[in-house]
Tab-separated table of C-alpha atoms (C1' of nucleotides) in Angstrom:
chain	number	residue	atom	x	y	z
A	1	MET	CA	0.000	0.000	0.000
A	2	ALA	CA	1.294	3.431	-0.953
A	3	SER	CA	2.204	5.894	1.731
A	4	ILE	CA	-1.177	7.437	2.349
A	5	GLY	CA	-0.735	7.686	6.050
A	6	GLU	CA	-1.664	9.833	8.963
A	7	HIS	CA	-0.092	13.014	7.806
A	8	GLY	CA	0.578	11.920	4.228
A	9	GLY	CA	-1.438	12.667	1.145
A	10	ASP	CA	1.018	14.997	-0.484
A	11	ASP	CA	0.358	13.384	-3.846
A	12	VAL	CA	-3.368	13.778	-3.302
A	13	ARG	CA	-2.892	17.456	-2.572
A	14	LYS	CA	-0.952	17.846	-5.777
A	15	ARG	CA	-3.575	16.057	-7.756
A	16	LEU	CA	-6.350	18.199	-6.322
A	17	ARG	CA	-4.486	21.366	-7.017
A	18	ALA	CA	-3.889	20.237	-10.595
A	19	LEU	CA	-7.659	19.997	-10.899
A	20	GLY	CA	-8.106	23.518	-9.659
A	21	LEU	CA	-9.374	22.455	-6.253
A	22	ARG	CA	-7.852	23.765	-3.059
A	23	PRO	CA	-6.636	20.819	-1.004
A	24	THR	CA	-8.759	21.431	2.035
A	25	ARG	CA	-8.819	18.965	4.889
A	26	GLN	CA	-12.185	17.589	3.734
A	27	ARG	CA	-11.277	17.278	0.092
A	28	VAL	CA	-7.979	15.558	0.813
A	29	ALA	CA	-9.668	13.117	3.179
A	30	LEU	CA	-12.431	12.231	0.734
A	31	ALA	CA	-10.023	11.927	-2.162
A	32	GLU	CA	-7.963	9.444	-0.178
A	33	LEU	CA	-11.041	7.560	0.914
A	34	LEU	CA	-12.350	7.306	-2.626
A	35	THR	CA	-9.176	6.491	-4.495
A	36	THR	CA	-7.985	3.813	-2.122
A	37	GLY	CA	-8.780	0.160	-2.711
A	38	GLU	CA	-11.218	-1.422	-5.101
A	39	HIS	CA	-13.617	0.499	-7.274
A	40	ARG	CA	-16.977	1.041	-5.637
A	41	HIS	CA	-20.438	2.490	-6.092
A	42	LEU	CA	-21.323	4.765	-3.230
A	43	SER	CA	-24.286	6.923	-2.405
A	44	ALA	CA	-23.722	10.322	-0.846
A	45	GLU	CA	-24.904	8.825	2.400
A	46	ASP	CA	-22.416	5.951	2.093
A	47	VAL	CA	-19.603	8.415	1.644
A	48	TYR	CA	-20.743	10.487	4.591
A	49	ALA	CA	-20.999	7.435	6.844
A	50	GLU	CA	-17.639	6.071	5.777
A	51	ALA	CA	-15.976	9.400	6.257
A	52	ARG	CA	-17.367	9.781	9.751
A	53	ASN	CA	-16.360	6.243	10.627
A	54	ALA	CA	-12.879	7.054	9.427
A	55	GLY	CA	-12.810	9.937	11.854
A	56	ILE	CA	-13.186	12.648	9.262
A	57	ARG	CA	-15.272	15.510	10.577
A	58	LEU	CA	-17.324	17.108	7.816
A	59	ALA	CA	-20.877	18.127	7.014
A	60	TYR	CA	-23.351	16.349	4.807
A	61	THR	CA	-23.562	19.431	2.611
A	62	THR	CA	-19.839	19.307	2.140
A	63	VAL	CA	-20.025	15.700	1.003
A	64	TYR	CA	-22.418	16.742	-1.744
A	65	ASN	CA	-20.309	19.714	-2.691
A	66	ILE	CA	-17.160	17.694	-2.931
A	67	LEU	CA	-18.724	14.733	-4.717
A	68	HIS	CA	-20.035	17.071	-7.380
A	69	GLN	CA	-16.713	18.842	-7.680
A	70	PHE	CA	-14.918	15.515	-8.019
A	71	THR	CA	-17.402	14.415	-10.639
A	72	ALA	CA	-16.938	17.606	-12.629
A	73	ALA	CA	-13.184	17.134	-12.365
A	74	GLY	CA	-13.379	13.579	-13.671
A	75	LEU	CA	-12.357	11.868	-10.435
A	76	LEU	CA	-15.738	10.211	-10.120
A	77	ARG	CA	-18.679	9.285	-12.277
A	78	GLU	CA	-22.255	9.869	-11.310
A	79	VAL	CA	-24.685	7.064	-12.050
A	80	VAL	CA	-28.377	7.703	-11.714
A	81	VAL	CA	-30.401	4.532	-11.649
A	82	GLU	CA	-33.775	5.656	-10.446
A	83	PRO	CA	-35.027	8.934	-9.045
A	84	GLY	CA	-33.569	9.234	-5.593
A	85	ARG	CA	-30.820	6.709	-6.176
A	86	THR	CA	-27.604	8.300	-7.254
A	87	TRP	CA	-24.342	6.413	-7.108
A	88	PHE	CA	-20.886	7.825	-7.308
A	89	ASP	CA	-18.647	5.430	-9.166
A	90	THR	CA	-14.951	5.456	-8.317
A	91	ASN	CA	-14.241	3.669	-11.589
A	92	THR	CA	-13.737	6.286	-14.277
A	93	GLY	CA	-12.364	3.885	-16.860
A	94	PRO	CA	-14.323	2.540	-19.815
A	95	HIS	CA	-17.043	0.222	-18.578
A	96	LEU	CA	-20.758	-0.291	-18.646
A	97	HIS	CA	-23.141	-1.043	-15.831
A	98	LEU	CA	-25.132	-4.162	-15.205
A	99	LEU	CA	-28.212	-3.475	-13.150
A	100	ASP	CA	-30.187	-6.248	-11.523
A	101	GLU	CA	-33.466	-4.447	-11.056
A	102	GLU	CA	-34.788	-7.005	-8.623
A	103	SER	CA	-32.023	-6.511	-6.125
A	104	GLY	CA	-30.970	-3.028	-7.178
A	105	THR	CA	-27.412	-4.293	-7.528
A	106	LEU	CA	-25.090	-2.379	-9.795
A	107	GLN	CA	-22.021	-4.037	-11.268
A	108	ASP	CA	-19.216	-2.784	-13.458
A	109	TYR	CA	-18.407	-4.548	-16.682
A	110	PRO	CA	-15.264	-3.455	-18.511
A	111	ILE	CA	-15.567	-2.744	-22.200
A	112	ASP	CA	-13.232	-1.994	-25.031
A	113	PRO	CA	-14.136	1.509	-26.200
A	114	LYS	CA	-13.295	0.418	-29.716
A	115	SER	CA	-16.243	-1.912	-29.634
A	116	LEU	CA	-18.536	1.079	-29.522
A	117	HIS	CA	-18.329	1.188	-33.253
A	118	LEU	CA	-21.775	2.656	-33.405
A	119	LEU	CA	-20.772	5.875	-31.733
A	120	ASN	CA	-18.377	6.879	-34.481
A	121	GLU	CA	-21.265	6.974	-36.861
A	122	LEU	CA	-23.498	9.296	-34.919
A	123	THR	CA	-24.512	12.326	-36.899
A	124	LEU	CA	-24.253	15.299	-34.600
A	125	ASP	CA	-24.483	19.017	-35.176
A	126	ASP	CA	-21.096	20.351	-36.305
A	127	ASP	CA	-20.478	22.232	-33.091
A	128	LEU	CA	-21.260	19.267	-30.867
A	129	GLU	CA	-19.013	16.481	-29.671
A	130	ILE	CA	-19.420	13.436	-27.478
A	131	ALA	CA	-18.447	14.191	-23.906
A	132	ASP	CA	-19.260	10.838	-22.409
A	133	VAL	CA	-21.293	7.696	-22.874
A	134	ASP	CA	-23.270	5.860	-20.229
A	135	ILE	CA	-24.473	2.358	-20.945
A	136	MET	CA	-26.814	0.596	-18.570
A	137	VAL	CA	-27.683	-3.024	-19.204
A	138	ARG	CA	-30.680	-4.110	-17.191
A	139	VAL	CA	-30.551	-7.805	-16.462
A	140	ARG	CA	-33.106	-10.127	-14.944
A	141	ARG	CA	-33.316	-13.687	-13.823
A	142	LYS	CA	-34.413	-15.897	-16.708
A	143	PRO	CA	-38.073	-16.805	-16.429
A	144	GLY	CA	-39.014	-20.468	-16.516
A	145	ARG	CA	-39.032	-23.224	-13.914
A	146	ASP	CA	-38.424	-21.679	-10.533
B	18	MET	CA	-55.653	11.021	-37.982
B	19	ALA	CA	-57.242	7.891	-36.589
B	20	SER	CA	-60.626	8.081	-34.929
B	21	ILE	CA	-59.562	8.949	-31.418
B	22	GLY	CA	-62.430	11.281	-30.802
B	23	GLU	CA	-64.731	12.497	-28.088
B	24	HIS	CA	-66.296	9.224	-27.152
B	25	GLY	CA	-63.885	7.009	-29.105
B	26	GLY	CA	-60.917	5.103	-27.792
B	27	ASP	CA	-62.333	1.641	-28.178
B	28	ASP	CA	-59.019	0.469	-29.562
B	29	VAL	CA	-57.234	2.013	-26.617
B	30	ARG	CA	-59.526	0.166	-24.248
B	31	LYS	CA	-58.766	-3.082	-25.984
B	32	ARG	CA	-55.072	-2.433	-25.858
B	33	LEU	CA	-55.169	-1.668	-22.155
B	34	ARG	CA	-57.175	-4.750	-21.406
B	35	ALA	CA	-54.689	-6.840	-23.385
B	36	LEU	CA	-52.033	-5.520	-21.023
B	37	GLY	CA	-54.025	-6.534	-17.993
B	38	LEU	CA	-55.063	-3.011	-17.116
B	39	ARG	CA	-58.680	-2.079	-16.561
B	40	PRO	CA	-59.595	0.675	-18.985
B	41	THR	CA	-60.546	3.269	-16.428
B	42	ARG	CA	-61.400	6.801	-17.477
B	43	GLN	CA	-57.990	8.055	-16.371
B	44	ARG	CA	-55.995	5.296	-18.003
B	45	VAL	CA	-57.829	5.605	-21.313
B	46	ALA	CA	-57.363	9.356	-21.334
B	47	LEU	CA	-53.640	9.184	-20.572
B	48	ALA	CA	-53.077	6.392	-23.064
B	49	GLU	CA	-54.685	8.529	-25.770
B	50	LEU	CA	-52.705	11.564	-24.728
B	51	LEU	CA	-49.427	9.689	-24.772
B	52	THR	CA	-49.847	7.656	-27.925
B	53	THR	CA	-51.082	10.500	-30.096
B	54	GLY	CA	-48.691	12.534	-32.212
B	55	GLU	CA	-44.929	12.648	-32.164
B	56	HIS	CA	-42.768	10.854	-29.645
B	57	ARG	CA	-41.989	12.961	-26.608
B	58	HIS	CA	-40.132	13.084	-23.315
B	59	LEU	CA	-42.420	14.104	-20.508
B	60	SER	CA	-42.001	14.524	-16.781
B	61	ALA	CA	-44.770	13.403	-14.474
B	62	GLU	CA	-45.601	17.044	-14.004
B	63	ASP	CA	-45.780	17.606	-17.761
B	64	VAL	CA	-48.233	14.760	-18.080
B	65	TYR	CA	-50.320	16.062	-15.221
B	66	ALA	CA	-50.426	19.573	-16.669
B	67	GLU	CA	-51.248	18.369	-20.157
B	68	ALA	CA	-53.954	16.112	-18.878
B	69	ARG	CA	-55.573	18.907	-16.878
B	70	ASN	CA	-55.346	21.255	-19.840
B	71	ALA	CA	-57.062	18.636	-21.932
B	72	GLY	CA	-59.896	18.618	-19.445
B	73	ILE	CA	-59.022	15.282	-17.895
B	74	ARG	CA	-59.738	15.311	-14.177
B	75	LEU	CA	-57.297	13.165	-12.262
B	76	ALA	CA	-54.956	13.295	-9.284
B	77	TYR	CA	-51.213	13.716	-9.308
B	78	THR	CA	-50.891	10.378	-7.519
B	79	THR	CA	-52.842	8.722	-10.265
B	80	VAL	CA	-50.505	10.129	-12.879
B	81	TYR	CA	-47.602	8.450	-11.120
B	82	ASN	CA	-49.492	5.207	-10.696
B	83	ILE	CA	-50.476	5.063	-14.323
B	84	LEU	CA	-47.102	6.136	-15.697
B	85	HIS	CA	-45.455	3.342	-13.762
B	86	GLN	CA	-48.058	0.844	-14.875
B	87	PHE	CA	-47.586	1.904	-18.490
B	88	THR	CA	-43.839	1.619	-18.115
B	89	ALA	CA	-44.106	-1.868	-16.662
B	90	ALA	CA	-46.427	-2.807	-19.512
B	91	GLY	CA	-43.977	-1.541	-22.106
B	92	LEU	CA	-46.076	1.384	-23.300
B	93	LEU	CA	-43.492	3.886	-22.057
B	94	ARG	CA	-39.842	3.986	-21.145
B	95	GLU	CA	-38.500	5.674	-18.075
B	96	VAL	CA	-35.363	7.736	-18.499
B	97	VAL	CA	-33.542	8.994	-15.434
B	98	VAL	CA	-31.050	11.691	-16.229
B	99	GLU	CA	-30.253	13.236	-12.897
B	100	PRO	CA	-31.732	12.793	-9.449
B	101	GLY	CA	-35.132	14.410	-9.501
B	102	ARG	CA	-35.374	14.452	-13.259
B	103	THR	CA	-37.293	11.498	-14.591
B	104	TRP	CA	-38.610	11.512	-18.117
B	105	PHE	CA	-41.204	9.220	-19.564
B	106	ASP	CA	-40.394	8.486	-23.164
B	107	THR	CA	-43.260	7.678	-25.503
B	108	ASN	CA	-40.776	6.142	-27.932
B	109	THR	CA	-40.359	2.483	-27.048
B	110	GLY	CA	-38.463	1.558	-30.203
B	111	PRO	CA	-34.718	0.993	-30.397
B	112	HIS	CA	-32.933	4.287	-29.876
B	113	LEU	CA	-30.383	5.990	-27.707
B	114	HIS	CA	-30.510	9.345	-26.012
B	115	LEU	CA	-28.453	12.409	-26.696
B	116	LEU	CA	-28.220	14.646	-23.678
B	117	ASP	CA	-27.015	18.209	-23.910
B	118	GLU	CA	-26.005	18.746	-20.318
B	119	GLU	CA	-25.820	22.490	-20.673
B	120	SER	CA	-29.424	22.862	-21.684
B	121	GLY	CA	-30.720	19.632	-20.192
B	122	THR	CA	-32.210	18.773	-23.576
B	123	LEU	CA	-32.854	15.128	-24.330
B	124	GLN	CA	-33.084	13.914	-27.897
B	125	ASP	CA	-33.831	10.540	-29.421
B	126	TYR	CA	-31.438	8.979	-31.864
B	127	PRO	CA	-32.591	5.827	-33.646
B	128	ILE	CA	-30.194	2.894	-33.701
B	129	ASP	CA	-30.040	-0.464	-35.353
B	130	PRO	CA	-30.063	-2.987	-32.502
B	131	LYS	CA	-27.782	-5.156	-34.610
B	132	SER	CA	-25.067	-2.563	-34.234
B	133	LEU	CA	-24.904	-3.364	-30.539
B	134	HIS	CA	-22.550	-6.169	-31.371
B	135	LEU	CA	-20.894	-5.728	-28.033
B	136	LEU	CA	-23.899	-6.882	-26.088
B	137	ASN	CA	-23.884	-10.348	-27.597
B	138	GLU	CA	-20.525	-10.919	-26.071
B	139	LEU	CA	-21.373	-10.046	-22.510
B	140	THR	CA	-20.581	-12.835	-20.122
B	141	LEU	CA	-23.470	-13.098	-17.715
B	142	ASP	CA	-24.399	-15.605	-15.072
B	143	ASP	CA	-26.228	-18.505	-16.673
B	144	ASP	CA	-29.534	-17.631	-15.098
B	145	LEU	CA	-29.426	-14.010	-16.168
B	146	GLU	CA	-30.553	-12.408	-19.386
B	147	ILE	CA	-30.589	-8.897	-20.772
B	148	ALA	CA	-33.909	-7.216	-20.134
B	149	ASP	CA	-33.134	-3.857	-21.632
B	150	VAL	CA	-30.312	-1.533	-22.566
B	151	ASP	CA	-30.178	2.205	-21.993
B	152	ILE	CA	-27.564	4.247	-23.788
B	153	MET	CA	-27.026	7.870	-22.935
B	154	VAL	CA	-24.612	9.917	-24.995
B	155	ARG	CA	-23.680	13.155	-23.279
B	156	VAL	CA	-22.811	15.814	-25.820
B	157	ARG	CA	-21.342	19.259	-25.356
B	158	ARG	CA	-20.553	22.244	-27.480
B	159	LYS	CA	-17.039	21.962	-28.903
B	160	PRO	CA	-14.585	24.083	-26.971
B	161	GLY	CA	-12.489	26.619	-28.885
B	162	ARG	CA	-13.247	30.034	-30.246
B	163	ASP	CA	-16.558	31.234	-28.869
C	6	DG	C1'	-6.231	40.103	3.996
C	7	DT	C1'	-9.289	37.963	0.777
C	8	DA	C1'	-11.503	34.770	-1.870
C	9	DA	C1'	-12.601	30.118	-1.527
C	10	DC	C1'	-14.662	26.794	1.249
C	11	DT	C1'	-17.325	24.652	5.035
C	12	DG	C1'	-21.181	23.868	8.280
C	13	DC	C1'	-25.811	24.292	9.901
C	14	DA	C1'	-30.566	24.489	9.505
C	15	DA	C1'	-34.153	25.151	6.682
C	16	DA	C1'	-36.241	24.789	2.189
C	17	DA	C1'	-37.246	22.743	-2.147
C	18	DC	C1'	-38.402	18.943	-4.936
C	19	DT	C1'	-39.939	14.736	-6.590
C	20	DT	C1'	-41.953	10.497	-5.423
C	21	DT	C1'	-44.353	7.342	-2.214
C	22	DT	C1'	-47.763	5.831	1.324
C	23	DG	C1'	-52.085	4.981	3.835
C	24	DC	C1'	-56.623	4.784	3.699
C	25	DA	C1'	-61.439	6.024	2.635
C	26	DA	C1'	-64.382	6.583	-1.302
C	27	DC	C1'	-65.422	5.063	-5.962
C	28	DC	C1'	-65.994	2.392	-10.131
C	29	DA	C1'	-65.559	-1.519	-13.671
C	30	DG	C1'	-67.037	-5.999	-14.693
D	2	DC	C1'	-71.163	-7.419	-5.160
D	3	DT	C1'	-65.956	-7.164	-4.856
D	4	DG	C1'	-61.546	-6.279	-5.875
D	5	DG	C1'	-59.071	-3.123	-8.503
D	6	DT	C1'	-58.509	2.093	-8.788
D	7	DT	C1'	-58.546	6.691	-7.597
D	8	DG	C1'	-57.962	10.889	-4.759
D	9	DC	C1'	-56.362	13.466	-0.949
D	10	DA	C1'	-53.275	14.830	2.369
D	11	DA	C1'	-49.411	13.764	4.672
D	12	DA	C1'	-44.854	11.593	4.822
D	13	DA	C1'	-40.521	10.211	3.132
D	14	DG	C1'	-36.183	10.877	0.872
D	15	DT	C1'	-32.705	13.041	-1.419
D	16	DT	C1'	-30.552	17.200	-2.901
D	17	DT	C1'	-30.124	22.286	-2.736
D	18	DT	C1'	-29.895	27.016	-0.732
D	19	DG	C1'	-28.587	31.007	2.121
D	20	DC	C1'	-25.575	32.822	4.930
D	21	DA	C1'	-22.380	33.265	8.842
D	22	DG	C1'	-18.055	31.604	10.215
D	23	DT	C1'	-13.574	29.424	8.912
D	24	DT	C1'	-9.564	28.267	6.236
D	25	DA	C1'	-6.018	28.190	2.535
D	26	DC	C1'	-2.571	30.796	0.514
DNA sequence: GTAACTGCAAAACTTTTGCAACCAG
DNA sequence: CTGGTTGCAAAAGTTTTGCAGTTAC
């Protein structure tokens, strides 16, 4: 594990600054929390709870502020599944989402961007360009004998 | 224009019944409203307002109930763009969505399902199958000279 | 010192719930 | 009749706002 210790996080600070974000105590703490370990899907509430558990003192409002700033900066991706169910995805690489509607489970599935052949053929207005593509595959248990 | 007149809607009634939905006054009226004319993206509020303007008396709750029932029955598609921004799409054919984040505008773009080559290669659990696929292409105005 | 940022409480929104009244078959 | 539907008001949930106080540089 890299040296993201007690008083560490110098690299995080640099990265934040490069994104035009002042490395405040709260932003550094959340950035470390969110970029450490496996990729995850977290609700704002999840992030708040985890932060508090980790001993980070910060307000709920601040969690929202920072999550949105991180999303705008490309550190996170926002995934809206249903109204009132927003996930922040720590995986910003090319992937699609598998949603099991029965359980509400969201799963990443890596894809080769080149396979999105279709997107190169979209006819857009001349002054428009593709900023991002979200693909959600809704899966269900096969019907039949239970 | 087909005969969807004052006291008409017999075909609508049949269609609703075929879907297992009792053709109540409210359901018939909304089904006519939503299946007439061009395809559109409507919020629950839009539908409520349009219905009232058209002289249909019904409750906000009922609009939600019916929109969800229609969605489950395949008469509509639900599109969630951001938390607190759900659209009901009257176009149930194969298409993707272009979202201009600046303006919040959502636009349909027809696609050939066969071009979704990628989806045939997804490795899913044996008891799972694809129920539906939502593709959202976020577009933005090209940066550069203003 | 100053602009950027945070924290708190309240507000704003959309969507859901519970239950009595109503209607279709 | 009888269960499926509707309507109303109230509740639930998430996300946003306004503004005073704090912090980064």
